[in-house]
PDB file of C-alpha atoms in Angstrom:
ATOM      1  CA  UNK A 268     -12.596  17.642 -18.097  1.00  0.00           C
ATOM      2  CA  UNK A 269      -9.760  19.456 -16.267  1.00  0.00           C
ATOM      3  CA  UNK A 270      -7.225  16.654 -16.445  1.00  0.00           C
ATOM      4  CA  UNK A 271      -3.603  17.277 -15.531  1.00  0.00           C
ATOM      5  CA  UNK A 272      -0.909  14.712 -16.217  1.00  0.00           C
ATOM      6  CA  UNK A 273       2.541  14.484 -14.712  1.00  0.00           C
ATOM      7  CA  UNK A 274       5.523  12.485 -15.880  1.00  0.00           C
ATOM      8  CA  UNK A 275       7.307  10.528 -14.591  1.00  0.00           C
ATOM      9  CA  UNK A 276       5.197   9.234 -11.724  1.00  0.00           C
ATOM     10  CA  UNK A 277       8.226   7.874  -9.940  1.00  0.00           C
ATOM     11  CA  UNK A 278      11.950   8.439 -10.364  1.00  0.00           C
ATOM     12  CA  UNK A 279      15.036   7.226  -8.567  1.00  0.00           C
ATOM     13  CA  UNK A 280      18.298   8.979  -9.288  1.00  0.00           C
ATOM     14  CA  UNK A 281      21.820   9.267  -7.980  1.00  0.00           C
ATOM     15  CA  UNK A 282      22.976  12.221  -5.939  1.00  0.00           C
ATOM     16  CA  UNK A 283      24.312  15.010  -8.117  1.00  0.00           C
ATOM     17  CA  UNK A 284      22.199  14.260 -11.171  1.00  0.00           C
ATOM     18  CA  UNK A 285      19.351  16.376 -12.530  1.00  0.00           C
ATOM     19  CA  UNK A 286      15.757  15.288 -12.909  1.00  0.00           C
ATOM     20  CA  UNK A 287      13.081  16.851 -15.105  1.00  0.00           C
ATOM     21  CA  UNK A 288       9.384  16.541 -14.285  1.00  0.00           C
ATOM     22  CA  UNK A 289       6.717  17.442 -16.832  1.00  0.00           C
ATOM     23  CA  UNK A 290       3.259  18.741 -16.071  1.00  0.00           C
ATOM     24  CA  UNK A 291       0.616  18.928 -18.795  1.00  0.00           C
ATOM     25  CA  UNK A 292      -2.953  20.174 -18.866  1.00  0.00           C
ATOM     26  CA  UNK A 293      -4.632  17.739 -21.234  1.00  0.00           C
ATOM     27  CA  UNK A 294      -8.009  19.276 -21.983  1.00  0.00           C
ATOM     28  CA  UNK A 295      -7.682  22.928 -21.062  1.00  0.00           C
ATOM     29  CA  UNK A 296      -5.256  25.808 -21.392  1.00  0.00           C
ATOM     30  CA  UNK A 297      -3.467  26.714 -18.186  1.00  0.00           C
ATOM     31  CA  UNK A 298      -2.267  30.260 -17.896  1.00  0.00           C
ATOM     32  CA  UNK A 299      -0.882  29.492 -14.474  1.00  0.00           C
ATOM     33  CA  UNK A 300       0.738  26.354 -13.137  1.00  0.00           C
ATOM     34  CA  UNK A 301       1.895  25.691  -9.615  1.00  0.00           C
ATOM     35  CA  UNK A 302       4.571  23.408  -8.237  1.00  0.00           C
ATOM     36  CA  UNK A 303       4.224  21.932  -4.766  1.00  0.00           C
ATOM     37  CA  UNK A 304       6.332  19.659  -2.627  1.00  0.00           C
ATOM     38  CA  UNK A 305       5.012  17.414   0.084  1.00  0.00           C
ATOM     39  CA  UNK A 306       7.069  15.495   2.621  1.00  0.00           C
ATOM     40  CA  UNK A 307       5.530  12.443   4.312  1.00  0.00           C
ATOM     41  CA  UNK A 308       2.662  13.305   6.650  1.00  0.00           C
ATOM     42  CA  UNK A 309       3.154  17.023   6.057  1.00  0.00           C
ATOM     43  CA  UNK A 310       1.151  19.731   4.332  1.00  0.00           C
ATOM     44  CA  UNK A 311       1.462  20.775   0.741  1.00  0.00           C
ATOM     45  CA  UNK A 312       4.144  23.410   0.353  1.00  0.00           C
ATOM     46  CA  UNK A 313       3.970  25.762  -2.600  1.00  0.00           C
ATOM     47  CA  UNK A 314       7.361  26.041  -4.267  1.00  0.00           C
ATOM     48  CA  UNK A 315       6.632  28.337  -7.183  1.00  0.00           C
ATOM     49  CA  UNK A 316       3.997  29.792  -9.450  1.00  0.00           C
ATOM     50  CA  UNK A 317       4.622  29.825 -13.172  1.00  0.00           C
ATOM     51  CA  UNK A 318       2.833  31.873 -15.776  1.00  0.00           C
ATOM     52  CA  UNK A 319       3.084  30.994 -19.447  1.00  0.00           C
ATOM     53  CA  UNK A 320       5.819  32.936 -21.179  1.00  0.00           C
ATOM     54  CA  UNK A 321       7.225  34.604 -18.081  1.00  0.00           C
ATOM     55  CA  UNK A 322       9.599  33.781 -15.256  1.00  0.00           C
ATOM     56  CA  UNK A 323       8.343  31.753 -12.354  1.00  0.00           C
ATOM     57  CA  UNK A 324       7.720  33.328  -8.969  1.00  0.00           C
ATOM     58  CA  UNK A 325       9.402  31.349  -6.214  1.00  0.00           C
ATOM     59  CA  UNK A 326       8.286  31.139  -2.613  1.00  0.00           C
ATOM     60  CA  UNK A 327      10.633  32.269   0.109  1.00  0.00           C
ATOM     61  CA  UNK A 328      13.294  29.712   0.850  1.00  0.00           C
ATOM     62  CA  UNK A 329      13.037  27.919  -2.501  1.00  0.00           C
ATOM     63  CA  UNK A 330      16.266  28.125  -4.523  1.00  0.00           C
ATOM     64  CA  UNK A 331      15.407  29.176  -8.064  1.00  0.00           C
ATOM     65  CA  UNK A 332      18.771  27.989  -9.393  1.00  0.00           C
ATOM     66  CA  UNK A 333      18.180  24.546  -7.988  1.00  0.00           C
ATOM     67  CA  UNK A 334      14.550  24.171  -9.026  1.00  0.00           C
ATOM     68  CA  UNK A 335      14.329  25.380 -12.607  1.00  0.00           C
ATOM     69  CA  UNK A 336      10.825  25.992 -13.906  1.00  0.00           C
ATOM     70  CA  UNK A 337       9.866  26.525 -17.510  1.00  0.00           C
ATOM     71  CA  UNK A 338       6.319  27.241 -18.677  1.00  0.00           C
ATOM     72  CA  UNK A 339       6.799  27.377 -22.411  1.00  0.00           C
ATOM     73  CA  UNK A 340       3.227  26.815 -23.526  1.00  0.00           C
ATOM     74  CA  UNK A 341      -0.310  27.008 -22.202  1.00  0.00           C
ATOM     75  CA  UNK A 342      -0.335  23.256 -21.649  1.00  0.00           C
ATOM     76  CA  UNK A 343       3.163  22.412 -20.436  1.00  0.00           C
ATOM     77  CA  UNK A 344       5.333  23.329 -17.482  1.00  0.00           C
ATOM     78  CA  UNK A 345       8.526  21.584 -16.424  1.00  0.00           C
ATOM     79  CA  UNK A 346      10.387  21.445 -13.132  1.00  0.00           C
ATOM     80  CA  UNK A 347      14.050  20.454 -13.197  1.00  0.00           C
ATOM     81  CA  UNK A 348      15.685  19.531  -9.931  1.00  0.00           C
ATOM     82  CA  UNK A 349      19.364  20.230 -10.538  1.00  0.00           C
ATOM     83  CA  UNK A 350      22.187  18.492  -8.694  1.00  0.00           C
ATOM     84  CA  UNK A 351      19.721  16.519  -6.637  1.00  0.00           C
ATOM     85  CA  UNK A 352      20.592  15.443  -3.107  1.00  0.00           C
ATOM     86  CA  UNK A 353      18.905  12.971  -0.757  1.00  0.00           C
ATOM     87  CA  UNK A 354      17.151  15.799   1.077  1.00  0.00           C
ATOM     88  CA  UNK A 355      15.359  16.653  -2.190  1.00  0.00           C
ATOM     89  CA  UNK A 356      13.583  13.313  -2.031  1.00  0.00           C
ATOM     90  CA  UNK A 357       9.907  14.184  -1.828  1.00  0.00           C
ATOM     91  CA  UNK A 358       6.534  14.045  -3.551  1.00  0.00           C
ATOM     92  CA  UNK A 359       6.368  16.808  -6.189  1.00  0.00           C
ATOM     93  CA  UNK A 360       2.912  17.794  -7.384  1.00  0.00           C
ATOM     94  CA  UNK A 361       1.917  20.262 -10.050  1.00  0.00           C
ATOM     95  CA  UNK A 362      -1.429  21.943 -10.477  1.00  0.00           C
ATOM     96  CA  UNK A 363      -2.925  24.042 -13.233  1.00  0.00           C
ATOM     97  CA  UNK A 364      -5.492  26.801 -13.316  1.00  0.00           C
ATOM     98  CA  UNK A 365      -7.417  27.587 -16.471  1.00  0.00           C
ATOM     99  CA  UNK A 366      -8.103  30.887 -18.145  1.00  0.00           C
ATOM    100  CA  UNK A 367     -11.594  31.301 -16.791  1.00  0.00           C
ATOM    101  CA  UNK A 368     -11.641  29.952 -13.258  1.00  0.00           C
ATOM    102  CA  UNK A 369      -9.936  29.911  -9.924  1.00  0.00           C
ATOM    103  CA  UNK A 370      -9.836  26.180  -9.323  1.00  0.00           C
ATOM    104  CA  UNK A 371      -6.489  24.418  -9.325  1.00  0.00           C
ATOM    105  CA  UNK A 372      -6.490  20.914 -10.756  1.00  0.00           C
ATOM    106  CA  UNK A 373      -3.688  18.675  -9.625  1.00  0.00           C
ATOM    107  CA  UNK A 374      -1.508  16.241 -11.487  1.00  0.00           C
ATOM    108  CA  UNK A 375      -0.993  12.798  -9.956  1.00  0.00           C
ATOM    109  CA  UNK A 376       2.401  13.734  -8.523  1.00  0.00           C
ATOM    110  CA  UNK A 377       5.975  12.536  -8.958  1.00  0.00           C
ATOM    111  CA  UNK A 378       7.740  10.665  -6.220  1.00  0.00           C
ATOM    112  CA  UNK A 379      11.452  11.504  -6.335  1.00  0.00           C
ATOM    113  CA  UNK A 380      14.002   9.406  -4.493  1.00  0.00           C
ATOM    114  CA  UNK A 381      17.618  10.559  -4.534  1.00  0.00           C
ATOM    115  CA  UNK A 382      20.139   7.948  -3.473  1.00  0.00           C
TER     116      UNK A 382
ATOM    117  CA  UNK B 197      -0.790  37.074   9.045  1.00  0.00           C
ATOM    118  CA  UNK B 198      -2.865  34.633   7.105  1.00  0.00           C
ATOM    119  CA  UNK B 199      -4.172  31.580   8.860  1.00  0.00           C
ATOM    120  CA  UNK B 200      -6.290  28.546   8.098  1.00  0.00           C
ATOM    121  CA  UNK B 201      -7.332  26.282  10.992  1.00  0.00           C
ATOM    122  CA  UNK B 202      -8.806  22.826  10.743  1.00  0.00           C
ATOM    123  CA  UNK B 203      -8.676  19.837  13.087  1.00  0.00           C
ATOM    124  CA  UNK B 204      -5.689  17.573  12.664  1.00  0.00           C
ATOM    125  CA  UNK B 205      -7.575  14.309  12.814  1.00  0.00           C
ATOM    126  CA  UNK B 206     -11.130  13.032  13.110  1.00  0.00           C
ATOM    127  CA  UNK B 207     -12.611   9.577  13.434  1.00  0.00           C
ATOM    128  CA  UNK B 208     -16.054   8.505  12.274  1.00  0.00           C
ATOM    129  CA  UNK B 209     -18.018   5.317  11.682  1.00  0.00           C
ATOM    130  CA  UNK B 210     -18.956   3.845   8.333  1.00  0.00           C
ATOM    131  CA  UNK B 211     -22.451   4.945   7.354  1.00  0.00           C
ATOM    132  CA  UNK B 212     -22.438   7.950   9.661  1.00  0.00           C
ATOM    133  CA  UNK B 213     -22.118  11.703   9.002  1.00  0.00           C
ATOM    134  CA  UNK B 214     -19.064  13.820   9.758  1.00  0.00           C
ATOM    135  CA  UNK B 215     -18.495  17.562   9.644  1.00  0.00           C
ATOM    136  CA  UNK B 216     -15.006  18.950   9.134  1.00  0.00           C
ATOM    137  CA  UNK B 217     -14.659  22.591  10.128  1.00  0.00           C
ATOM    138  CA  UNK B 218     -12.329  25.214   8.736  1.00  0.00           C
ATOM    139  CA  UNK B 219     -11.823  28.751  10.026  1.00  0.00           C
ATOM    140  CA  UNK B 220      -9.740  31.321   8.239  1.00  0.00           C
ATOM    141  CA  UNK B 221      -8.184  34.751   8.527  1.00  0.00           C
ATOM    142  CA  UNK B 222      -6.825  36.006   5.240  1.00  0.00           C
ATOM    143  CA  UNK B 223      -6.075  39.264   3.496  1.00  0.00           C
ATOM    144  CA  UNK B 224      -9.046  39.357   1.214  1.00  0.00           C
ATOM    145  CA  UNK B 225     -11.262  36.527   0.076  1.00  0.00           C
ATOM    146  CA  UNK B 226     -11.905  35.149  -3.388  1.00  0.00           C
ATOM    147  CA  UNK B 227     -13.352  31.815  -2.470  1.00  0.00           C
ATOM    148  CA  UNK B 228     -12.773  28.714  -0.386  1.00  0.00           C
ATOM    149  CA  UNK B 229     -11.856  25.287  -1.692  1.00  0.00           C
ATOM    150  CA  UNK B 230     -12.031  21.793  -0.296  1.00  0.00           C
ATOM    151  CA  UNK B 231      -9.789  19.054  -1.640  1.00  0.00           C
ATOM    152  CA  UNK B 232      -9.515  15.364  -0.809  1.00  0.00           C
ATOM    153  CA  UNK B 233      -6.116  13.704  -0.644  1.00  0.00           C
ATOM    154  CA  UNK B 234      -5.650   9.978  -0.219  1.00  0.00           C
ATOM    155  CA  UNK B 235      -2.346   8.833   1.255  1.00  0.00           C
ATOM    156  CA  UNK B 236       0.400   8.862  -1.340  1.00  0.00           C
ATOM    157  CA  UNK B 237      -1.750  10.590  -3.946  1.00  0.00           C
ATOM    158  CA  UNK B 238      -2.288  14.138  -5.176  1.00  0.00           C
ATOM    159  CA  UNK B 239      -5.269  16.225  -4.026  1.00  0.00           C
ATOM    160  CA  UNK B 240      -8.524  16.088  -5.940  1.00  0.00           C
ATOM    161  CA  UNK B 241     -10.958  18.988  -6.103  1.00  0.00           C
ATOM    162  CA  UNK B 242     -14.187  18.621  -4.121  1.00  0.00           C
ATOM    163  CA  UNK B 243     -15.843  22.026  -3.903  1.00  0.00           C
ATOM    164  CA  UNK B 244     -15.581  25.785  -4.283  1.00  0.00           C
ATOM    165  CA  UNK B 245     -17.636  28.278  -2.277  1.00  0.00           C
ATOM    166  CA  UNK B 246     -17.540  32.008  -2.849  1.00  0.00           C
ATOM    167  CA  UNK B 247     -21.008  33.001  -1.633  1.00  0.00           C
ATOM    168  CA  UNK B 248     -22.534  32.275   1.759  1.00  0.00           C
ATOM    169  CA  UNK B 249     -24.585  29.151   2.053  1.00  0.00           C
ATOM    170  CA  UNK B 250     -24.573  25.453   1.427  1.00  0.00           C
ATOM    171  CA  UNK B 251     -23.451  23.758  -1.769  1.00  0.00           C
ATOM    172  CA  UNK B 252     -24.500  20.142  -2.097  1.00  0.00           C
ATOM    173  CA  UNK B 253     -22.808  17.641  -4.368  1.00  0.00           C
ATOM    174  CA  UNK B 254     -23.934  14.083  -3.801  1.00  0.00           C
ATOM    175  CA  UNK B 255     -22.787  12.797  -0.423  1.00  0.00           C
ATOM    176  CA  UNK B 256     -20.582  15.836   0.096  1.00  0.00           C
ATOM    177  CA  UNK B 257     -21.758  19.347   1.012  1.00  0.00           C
ATOM    178  CA  UNK B 258     -19.776  22.477   1.746  1.00  0.00           C
ATOM    179  CA  UNK B 259     -20.927  25.486   3.717  1.00  0.00           C
ATOM    180  CA  UNK B 260     -19.515  29.001   3.878  1.00  0.00           C
ATOM    181  CA  UNK B 261     -20.075  31.987   6.166  1.00  0.00           C
ATOM    182  CA  UNK B 262     -17.869  34.858   5.059  1.00  0.00           C
ATOM    183  CA  UNK B 263     -18.819  37.085   7.989  1.00  0.00           C
ATOM    184  CA  UNK B 264     -17.629  34.399  10.419  1.00  0.00           C
ATOM    185  CA  UNK B 265     -14.618  33.299   8.389  1.00  0.00           C
ATOM    186  CA  UNK B 266     -15.925  29.759   8.616  1.00  0.00           C
ATOM    187  CA  UNK B 267     -16.609  26.793   6.396  1.00  0.00           C
ATOM    188  CA  UNK B 268     -17.404  23.156   6.870  1.00  0.00           C
ATOM    189  CA  UNK B 269     -17.367  20.066   4.712  1.00  0.00           C
ATOM    190  CA  UNK B 270     -20.142  17.607   5.467  1.00  0.00           C
ATOM    191  CA  UNK B 271     -19.765  13.979   4.432  1.00  0.00           C
ATOM    192  CA  UNK B 272     -22.839  11.766   4.597  1.00  0.00           C
ATOM    193  CA  UNK B 273     -23.231   7.979   4.414  1.00  0.00           C
ATOM    194  CA  UNK B 274     -19.543   7.536   5.078  1.00  0.00           C
ATOM    195  CA  UNK B 275     -17.738   4.815   3.182  1.00  0.00           C
ATOM    196  CA  UNK B 276     -14.354   3.266   3.955  1.00  0.00           C
ATOM    197  CA  UNK B 277     -12.959   4.890   0.809  1.00  0.00           C
ATOM    198  CA  UNK B 278     -13.638   8.309   2.358  1.00  0.00           C
ATOM    199  CA  UNK B 279     -10.662   7.752   4.649  1.00  0.00           C
ATOM    200  CA  UNK B 280      -8.323  10.506   3.489  1.00  0.00           C
ATOM    201  CA  UNK B 281      -7.041  13.946   4.361  1.00  0.00           C
ATOM    202  CA  UNK B 282      -9.339  16.861   3.622  1.00  0.00           C
ATOM    203  CA  UNK B 283      -7.654  20.144   2.788  1.00  0.00           C
ATOM    204  CA  UNK B 284      -9.264  23.546   3.196  1.00  0.00           C
ATOM    205  CA  UNK B 285      -7.777  26.374   1.118  1.00  0.00           C
ATOM    206  CA  UNK B 286      -8.719  30.038   0.775  1.00  0.00           C
ATOM    207  CA  UNK B 287      -7.942  32.261  -2.193  1.00  0.00           C
ATOM    208  CA  UNK B 288      -6.790  35.646  -0.943  1.00  0.00           C
ATOM    209  CA  UNK B 289      -7.005  39.077  -2.535  1.00  0.00           C
ATOM    210  CA  UNK B 290      -3.956  38.284  -4.716  1.00  0.00           C
ATOM    211  CA  UNK B 291      -5.652  35.111  -5.968  1.00  0.00           C
ATOM    212  CA  UNK B 292      -3.100  33.017  -4.089  1.00  0.00           C
ATOM    213  CA  UNK B 293      -4.263  29.854  -2.360  1.00  0.00           C
ATOM    214  CA  UNK B 294      -3.601  29.696   1.368  1.00  0.00           C
ATOM    215  CA  UNK B 295      -3.641  26.064   2.465  1.00  0.00           C
ATOM    216  CA  UNK B 296      -4.728  24.561   5.745  1.00  0.00           C
ATOM    217  CA  UNK B 297      -2.688  21.690   7.132  1.00  0.00           C
ATOM    218  CA  UNK B 298      -5.457  19.215   6.376  1.00  0.00           C
ATOM    219  CA  UNK B 299      -7.724  17.008   8.459  1.00  0.00           C
ATOM    220  CA  UNK B 300      -7.014  13.293   8.451  1.00  0.00           C
ATOM    221  CA  UNK B 301     -10.336  11.451   8.510  1.00  0.00           C
ATOM    222  CA  UNK B 302     -10.306   7.878   9.765  1.00  0.00           C
ATOM    223  CA  UNK B 303     -13.361   5.757   9.027  1.00  0.00           C
ATOM    224  CA  UNK B 304     -13.992   2.745  11.228  1.00  0.00           C
ATOM    225  CA  UNK B 305     -16.279  -0.161  10.311  1.00  0.00           C
TER     226      UNK B 305
END
């Protein structure tokens, strides 16, 4: 149980294009999903918290117009990196928390490379 | 401010036991989590402690003392595949996870 999928697992794109990453909870309903970014050999950094049906809450320093988050259902959240630049290249990881517990279950991550 | 402290790196021998400590200062406490993260992969959940004491799960055990703001993760019968980073995270009074920087565990044959 508590499986979270993420798609795509790896993406390479040109500078200036937009990339959408999907995060799905496969066997549970996630009222809250989280988006993290992790640079090589660094800690997880929380980017935003998204609750189903409401606007995401962004952490300080994260541009909400650049990182668009949509949490349209209890099993799906998407992160769109708009007008990507090489400095956005990173490992993006989502996690989901179910209705009853506190534990966050992580997706496998998406490695984004912007050329 | 909120703070989670854990050692940056530890080295242990295959077959041995290692204890990874975590101390925390947070605004409120709703539980402490340990996650394992292999290089290049996402974290996987190991344990959740909300009451004082030891929780055992196979080769891994996690201990919590709320009065001391302290936890440890104990790994027994170490295997090479246990080489990973171990992340300590505390849920504060707002149910937000505060993450430690992680402890990189290196297992030597």
